Short mmCIF file of N, CA and C in Angstrom, two decimals:
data_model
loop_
_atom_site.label_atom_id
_atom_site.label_comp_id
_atom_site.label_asym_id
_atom_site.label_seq_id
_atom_site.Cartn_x
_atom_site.Cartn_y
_atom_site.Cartn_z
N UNK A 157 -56.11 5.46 -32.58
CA UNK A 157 -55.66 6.72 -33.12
C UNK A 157 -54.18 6.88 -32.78
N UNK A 158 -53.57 7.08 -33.69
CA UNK A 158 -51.67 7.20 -33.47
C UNK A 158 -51.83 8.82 -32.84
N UNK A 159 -50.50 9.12 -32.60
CA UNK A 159 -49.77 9.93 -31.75
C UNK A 159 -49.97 11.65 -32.84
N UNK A 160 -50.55 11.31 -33.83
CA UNK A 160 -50.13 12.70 -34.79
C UNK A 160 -51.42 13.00 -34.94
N UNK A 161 -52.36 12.14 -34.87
CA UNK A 161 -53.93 12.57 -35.33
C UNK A 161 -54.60 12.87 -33.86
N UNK A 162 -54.40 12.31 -33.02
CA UNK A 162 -54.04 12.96 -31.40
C UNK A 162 -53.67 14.23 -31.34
N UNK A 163 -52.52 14.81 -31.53
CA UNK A 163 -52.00 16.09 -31.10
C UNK A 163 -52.47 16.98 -32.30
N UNK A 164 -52.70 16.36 -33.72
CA UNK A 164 -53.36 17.07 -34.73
C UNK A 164 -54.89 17.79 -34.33
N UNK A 165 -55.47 16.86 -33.63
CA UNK A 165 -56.94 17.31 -33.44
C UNK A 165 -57.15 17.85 -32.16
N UNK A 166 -56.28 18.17 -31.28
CA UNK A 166 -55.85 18.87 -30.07
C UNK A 166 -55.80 20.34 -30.88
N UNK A 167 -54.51 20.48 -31.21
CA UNK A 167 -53.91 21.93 -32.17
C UNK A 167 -55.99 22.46 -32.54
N UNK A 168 -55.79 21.24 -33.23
CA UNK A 168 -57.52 22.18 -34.46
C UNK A 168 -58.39 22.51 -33.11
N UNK A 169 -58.63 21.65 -32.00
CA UNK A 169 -59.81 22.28 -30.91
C UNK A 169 -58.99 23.36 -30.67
N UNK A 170 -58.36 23.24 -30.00
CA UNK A 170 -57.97 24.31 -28.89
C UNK A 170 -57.79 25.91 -30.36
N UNK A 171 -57.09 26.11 -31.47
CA UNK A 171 -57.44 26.88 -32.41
C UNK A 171 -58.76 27.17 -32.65
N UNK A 172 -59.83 26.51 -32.77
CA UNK A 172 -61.01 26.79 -33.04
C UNK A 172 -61.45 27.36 -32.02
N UNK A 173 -61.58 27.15 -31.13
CA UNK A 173 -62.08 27.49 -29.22
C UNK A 173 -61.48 29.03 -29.41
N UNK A 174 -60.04 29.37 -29.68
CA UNK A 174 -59.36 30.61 -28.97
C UNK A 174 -60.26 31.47 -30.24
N UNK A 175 -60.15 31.06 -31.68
CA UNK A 175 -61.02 32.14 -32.66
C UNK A 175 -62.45 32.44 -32.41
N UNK A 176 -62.87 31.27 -32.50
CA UNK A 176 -64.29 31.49 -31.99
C UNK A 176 -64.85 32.39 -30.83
N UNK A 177 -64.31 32.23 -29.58
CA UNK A 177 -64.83 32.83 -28.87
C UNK A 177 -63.53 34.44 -28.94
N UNK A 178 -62.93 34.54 -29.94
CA UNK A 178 -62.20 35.88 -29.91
C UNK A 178 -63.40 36.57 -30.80
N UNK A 179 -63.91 35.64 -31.59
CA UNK A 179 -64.90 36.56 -32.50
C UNK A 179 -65.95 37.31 -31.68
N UNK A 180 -66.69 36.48 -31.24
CA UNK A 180 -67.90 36.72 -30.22
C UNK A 180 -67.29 37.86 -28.94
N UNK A 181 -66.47 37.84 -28.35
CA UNK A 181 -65.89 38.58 -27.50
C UNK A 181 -66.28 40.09 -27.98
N UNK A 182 -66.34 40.62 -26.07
CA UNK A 182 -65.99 42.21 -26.40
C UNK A 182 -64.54 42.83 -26.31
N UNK A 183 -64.31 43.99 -27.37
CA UNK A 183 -63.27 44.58 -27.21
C UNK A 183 -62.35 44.42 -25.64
N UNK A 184 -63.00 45.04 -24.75
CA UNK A 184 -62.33 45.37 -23.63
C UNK A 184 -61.74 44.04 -22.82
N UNK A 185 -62.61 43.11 -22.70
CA UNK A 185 -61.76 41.75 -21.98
C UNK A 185 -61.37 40.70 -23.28
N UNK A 186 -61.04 41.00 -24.47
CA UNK A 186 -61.06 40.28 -25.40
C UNK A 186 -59.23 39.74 -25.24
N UNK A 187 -58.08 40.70 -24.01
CA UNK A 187 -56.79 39.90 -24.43
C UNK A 187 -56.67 38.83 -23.04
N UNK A 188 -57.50 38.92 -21.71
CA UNK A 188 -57.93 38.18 -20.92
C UNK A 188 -58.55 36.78 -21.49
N UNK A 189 -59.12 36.60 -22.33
CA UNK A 189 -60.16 35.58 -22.67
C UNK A 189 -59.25 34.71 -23.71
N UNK A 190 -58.54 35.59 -24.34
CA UNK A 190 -57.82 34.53 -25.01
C UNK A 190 -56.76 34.34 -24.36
N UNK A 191 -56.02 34.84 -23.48
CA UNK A 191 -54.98 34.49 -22.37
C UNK A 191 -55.84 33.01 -21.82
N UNK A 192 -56.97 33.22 -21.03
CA UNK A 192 -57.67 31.88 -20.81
C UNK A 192 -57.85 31.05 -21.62
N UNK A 193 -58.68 31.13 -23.18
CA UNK A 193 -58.49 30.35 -23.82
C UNK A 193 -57.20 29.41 -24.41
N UNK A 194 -56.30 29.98 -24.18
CA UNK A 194 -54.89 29.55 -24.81
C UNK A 194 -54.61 28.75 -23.69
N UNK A 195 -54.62 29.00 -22.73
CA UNK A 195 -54.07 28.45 -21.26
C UNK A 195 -55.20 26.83 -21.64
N UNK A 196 -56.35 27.30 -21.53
CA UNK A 196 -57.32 25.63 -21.47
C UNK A 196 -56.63 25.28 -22.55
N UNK A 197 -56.80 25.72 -23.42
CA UNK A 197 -56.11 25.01 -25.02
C UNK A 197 -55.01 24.13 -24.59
N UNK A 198 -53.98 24.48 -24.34
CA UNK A 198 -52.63 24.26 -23.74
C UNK A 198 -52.65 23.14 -23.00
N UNK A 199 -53.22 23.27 -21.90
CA UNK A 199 -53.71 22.33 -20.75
C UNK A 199 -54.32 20.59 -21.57
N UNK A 200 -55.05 21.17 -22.51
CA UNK A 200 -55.84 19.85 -23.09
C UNK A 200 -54.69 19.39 -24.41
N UNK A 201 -53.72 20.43 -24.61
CA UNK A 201 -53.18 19.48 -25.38
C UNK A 201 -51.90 18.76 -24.75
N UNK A 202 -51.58 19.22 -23.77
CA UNK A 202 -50.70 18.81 -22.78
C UNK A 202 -51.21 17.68 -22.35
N UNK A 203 -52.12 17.39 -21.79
CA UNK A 203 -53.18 15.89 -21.34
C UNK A 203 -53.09 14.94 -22.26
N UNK A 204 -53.93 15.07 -23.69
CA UNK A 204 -53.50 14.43 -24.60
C UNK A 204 -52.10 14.06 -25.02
N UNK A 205 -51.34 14.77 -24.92
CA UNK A 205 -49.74 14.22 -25.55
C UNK A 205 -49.11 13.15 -24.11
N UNK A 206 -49.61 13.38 -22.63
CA UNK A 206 -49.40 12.67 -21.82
C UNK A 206 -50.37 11.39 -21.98
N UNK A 207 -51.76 11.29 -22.58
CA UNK A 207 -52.20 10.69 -22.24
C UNK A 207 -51.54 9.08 -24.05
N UNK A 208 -50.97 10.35 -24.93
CA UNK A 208 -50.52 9.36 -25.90
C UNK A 208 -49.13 8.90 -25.53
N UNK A 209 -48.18 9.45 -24.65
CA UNK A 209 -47.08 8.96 -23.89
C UNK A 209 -47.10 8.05 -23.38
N UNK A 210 -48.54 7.61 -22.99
CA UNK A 210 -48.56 6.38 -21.64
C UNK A 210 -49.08 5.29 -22.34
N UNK A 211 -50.12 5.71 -23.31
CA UNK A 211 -49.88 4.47 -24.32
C UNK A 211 -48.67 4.22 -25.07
N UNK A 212 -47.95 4.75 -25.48
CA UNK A 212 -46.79 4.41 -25.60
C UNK A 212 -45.42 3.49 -25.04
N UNK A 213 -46.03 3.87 -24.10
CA UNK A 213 -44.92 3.54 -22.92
C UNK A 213 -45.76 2.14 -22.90
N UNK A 214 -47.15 1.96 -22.67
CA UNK A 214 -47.73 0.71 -22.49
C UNK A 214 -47.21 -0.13 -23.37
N UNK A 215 -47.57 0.16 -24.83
CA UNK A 215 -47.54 -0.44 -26.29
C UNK A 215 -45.68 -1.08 -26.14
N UNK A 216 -45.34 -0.45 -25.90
CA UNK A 216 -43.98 -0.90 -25.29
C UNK A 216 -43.21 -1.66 -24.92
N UNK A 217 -44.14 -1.48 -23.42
CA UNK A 217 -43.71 -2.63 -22.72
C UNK A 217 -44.32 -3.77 -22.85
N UNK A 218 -45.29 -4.06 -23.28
CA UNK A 218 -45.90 -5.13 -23.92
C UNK A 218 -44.98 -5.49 -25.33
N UNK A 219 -44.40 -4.95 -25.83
CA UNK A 219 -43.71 -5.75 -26.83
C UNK A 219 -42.85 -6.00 -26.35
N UNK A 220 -41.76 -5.38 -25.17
CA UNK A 220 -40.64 -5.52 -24.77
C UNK A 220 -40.61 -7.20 -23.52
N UNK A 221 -42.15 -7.71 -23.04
CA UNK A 221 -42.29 -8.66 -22.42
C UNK A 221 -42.54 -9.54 -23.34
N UNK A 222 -43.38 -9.56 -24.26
CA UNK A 222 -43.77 -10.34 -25.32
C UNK A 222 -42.02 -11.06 -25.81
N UNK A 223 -41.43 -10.09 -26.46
CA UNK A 223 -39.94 -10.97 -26.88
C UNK A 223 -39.17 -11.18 -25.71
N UNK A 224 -39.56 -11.06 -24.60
CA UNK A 224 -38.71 -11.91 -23.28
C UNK A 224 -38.98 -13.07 -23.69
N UNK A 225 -40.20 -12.98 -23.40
CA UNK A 225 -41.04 -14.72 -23.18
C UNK A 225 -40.65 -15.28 -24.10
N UNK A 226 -40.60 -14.53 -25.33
CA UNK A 226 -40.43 -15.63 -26.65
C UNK A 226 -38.71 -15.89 -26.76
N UNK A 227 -38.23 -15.29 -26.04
CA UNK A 227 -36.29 -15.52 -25.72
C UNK A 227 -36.15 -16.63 -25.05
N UNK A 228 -37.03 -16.48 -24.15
CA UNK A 228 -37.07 -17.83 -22.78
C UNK A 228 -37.66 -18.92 -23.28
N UNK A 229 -38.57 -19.21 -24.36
CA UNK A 229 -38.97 -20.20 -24.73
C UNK A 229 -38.05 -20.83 -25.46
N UNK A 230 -37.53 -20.05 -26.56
CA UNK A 230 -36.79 -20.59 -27.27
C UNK A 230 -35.31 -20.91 -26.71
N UNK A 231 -34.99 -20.81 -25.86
CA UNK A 231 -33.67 -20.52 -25.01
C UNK A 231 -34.38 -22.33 -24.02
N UNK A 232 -35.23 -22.23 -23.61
CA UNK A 232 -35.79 -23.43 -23.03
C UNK A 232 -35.52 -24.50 -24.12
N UNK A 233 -36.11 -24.28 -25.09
CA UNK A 233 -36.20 -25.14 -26.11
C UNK A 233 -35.49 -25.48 -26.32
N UNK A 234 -34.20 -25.38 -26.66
CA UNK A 234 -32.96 -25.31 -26.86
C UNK A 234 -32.01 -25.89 -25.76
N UNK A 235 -32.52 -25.67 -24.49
CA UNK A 235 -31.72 -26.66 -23.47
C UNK A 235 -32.45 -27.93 -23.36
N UNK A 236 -33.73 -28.08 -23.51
CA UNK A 236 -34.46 -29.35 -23.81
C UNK A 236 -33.74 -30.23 -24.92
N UNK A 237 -33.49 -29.49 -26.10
CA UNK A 237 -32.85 -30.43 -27.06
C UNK A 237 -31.28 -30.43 -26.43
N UNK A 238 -30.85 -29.82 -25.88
CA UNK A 238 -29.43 -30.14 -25.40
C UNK A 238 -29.29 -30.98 -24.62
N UNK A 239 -30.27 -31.23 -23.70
CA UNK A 239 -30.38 -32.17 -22.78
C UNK A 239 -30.97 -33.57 -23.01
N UNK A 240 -31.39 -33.26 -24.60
CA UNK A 240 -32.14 -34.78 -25.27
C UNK A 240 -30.98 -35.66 -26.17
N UNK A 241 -30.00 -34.63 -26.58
CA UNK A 241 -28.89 -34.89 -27.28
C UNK A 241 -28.03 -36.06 -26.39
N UNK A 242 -27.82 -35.36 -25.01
CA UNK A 242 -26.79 -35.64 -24.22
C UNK A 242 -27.23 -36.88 -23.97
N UNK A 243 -28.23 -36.69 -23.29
CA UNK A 243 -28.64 -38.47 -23.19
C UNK A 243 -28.86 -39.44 -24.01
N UNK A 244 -29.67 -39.28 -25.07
CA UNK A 244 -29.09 -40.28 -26.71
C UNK A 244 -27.83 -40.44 -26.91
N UNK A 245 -26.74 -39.51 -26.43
CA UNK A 245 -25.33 -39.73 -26.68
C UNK A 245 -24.85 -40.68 -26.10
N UNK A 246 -25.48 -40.43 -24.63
CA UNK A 246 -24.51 -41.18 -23.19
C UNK A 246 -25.47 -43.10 -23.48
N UNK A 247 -26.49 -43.04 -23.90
CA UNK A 247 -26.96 -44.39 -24.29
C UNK A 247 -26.78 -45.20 -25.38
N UNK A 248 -26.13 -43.99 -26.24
CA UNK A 248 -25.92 -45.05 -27.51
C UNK A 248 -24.14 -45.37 -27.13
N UNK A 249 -23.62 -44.51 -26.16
CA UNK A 249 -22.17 -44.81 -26.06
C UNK A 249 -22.79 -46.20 -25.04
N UNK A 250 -23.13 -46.04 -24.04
CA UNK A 250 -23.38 -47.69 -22.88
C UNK A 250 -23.67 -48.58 -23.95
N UNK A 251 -24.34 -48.66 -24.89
CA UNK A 251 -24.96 -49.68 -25.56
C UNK A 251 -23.66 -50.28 -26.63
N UNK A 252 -22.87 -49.18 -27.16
CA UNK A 252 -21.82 -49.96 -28.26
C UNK A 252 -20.52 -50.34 -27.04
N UNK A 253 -20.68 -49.84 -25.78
CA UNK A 253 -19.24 -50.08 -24.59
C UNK A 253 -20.23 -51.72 -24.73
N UNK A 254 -20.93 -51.94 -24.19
CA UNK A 254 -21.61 -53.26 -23.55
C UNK A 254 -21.69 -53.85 -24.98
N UNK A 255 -21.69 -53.68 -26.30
CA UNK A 255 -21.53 -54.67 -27.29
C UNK A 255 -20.61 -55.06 -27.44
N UNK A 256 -19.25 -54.16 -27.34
CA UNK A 256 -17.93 -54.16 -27.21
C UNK A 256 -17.56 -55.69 -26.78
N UNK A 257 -18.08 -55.41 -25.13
CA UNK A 257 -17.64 -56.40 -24.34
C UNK A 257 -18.46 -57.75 -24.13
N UNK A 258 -19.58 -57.69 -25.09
CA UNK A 258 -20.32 -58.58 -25.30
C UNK A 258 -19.33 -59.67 -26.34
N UNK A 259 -18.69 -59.12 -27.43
CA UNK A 259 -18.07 -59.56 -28.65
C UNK A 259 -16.48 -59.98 -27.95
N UNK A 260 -16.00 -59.12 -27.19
CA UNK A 260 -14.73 -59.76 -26.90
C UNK A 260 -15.01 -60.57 -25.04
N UNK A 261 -15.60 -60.94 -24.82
CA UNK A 261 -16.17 -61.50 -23.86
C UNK A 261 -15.54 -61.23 -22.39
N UNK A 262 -15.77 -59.42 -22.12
CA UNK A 262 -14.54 -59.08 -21.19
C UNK A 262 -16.01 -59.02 -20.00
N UNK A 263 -16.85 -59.67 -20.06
CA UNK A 263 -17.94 -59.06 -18.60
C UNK A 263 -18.08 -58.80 -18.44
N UNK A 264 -19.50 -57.94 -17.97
CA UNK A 264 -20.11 -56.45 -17.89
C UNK A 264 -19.41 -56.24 -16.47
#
């Protein structure tokens, strides 16, 4: 459930709760009861909007570790081939130095 159908269906309880029991109520404690009712109302939608904050915050940080890892892999990856380069380089250079001196007969 996203963050709007959450605080949407918070609003509708806690509204339904304060009418309902304003109906049923007697006159005389009827601005007490909805002072209470509004207060629980309040309270539960306050919980809920904390409790969709923290998934949030979770949902989050799980994406925010997720593209670390995938930075570091590819960032790995990437010094792997740099480091596969370098050495194919440095062997194909020994190999044409030592043909070099194979052809003009200067001695390894």
């Amino acid at each position: 459930m996203n963050a709007k159908k959450v605080c949407g269906t918070l609003f509708a309880c806690g509204a339904f709760a304060l009418f309902s029991h304003a109906a049923n109520a007697t006159p005389s404690g009827l601005g007490q009861d909805i002072k209470q009712d509004t207060k629980a109302a309040g309270k539960g939608i306050g919980n809920g909007a904390r409790d969709v904050g923290h998934a949030t915050a979770h949902v989050a940080k799980s994406i925010g570790h997720g593209a670390k890892q995938a930075g570091q892999g590819i960032g790995h990856g990437a010094k792997e081939v740099g480091h596969g380069i370098a050495h194919g380089t440095r062997e194909g250079w020994d190999a044409t130095k030592h043909a070099v001196k194979q052809v003009f007969h200067k001695g390894d």
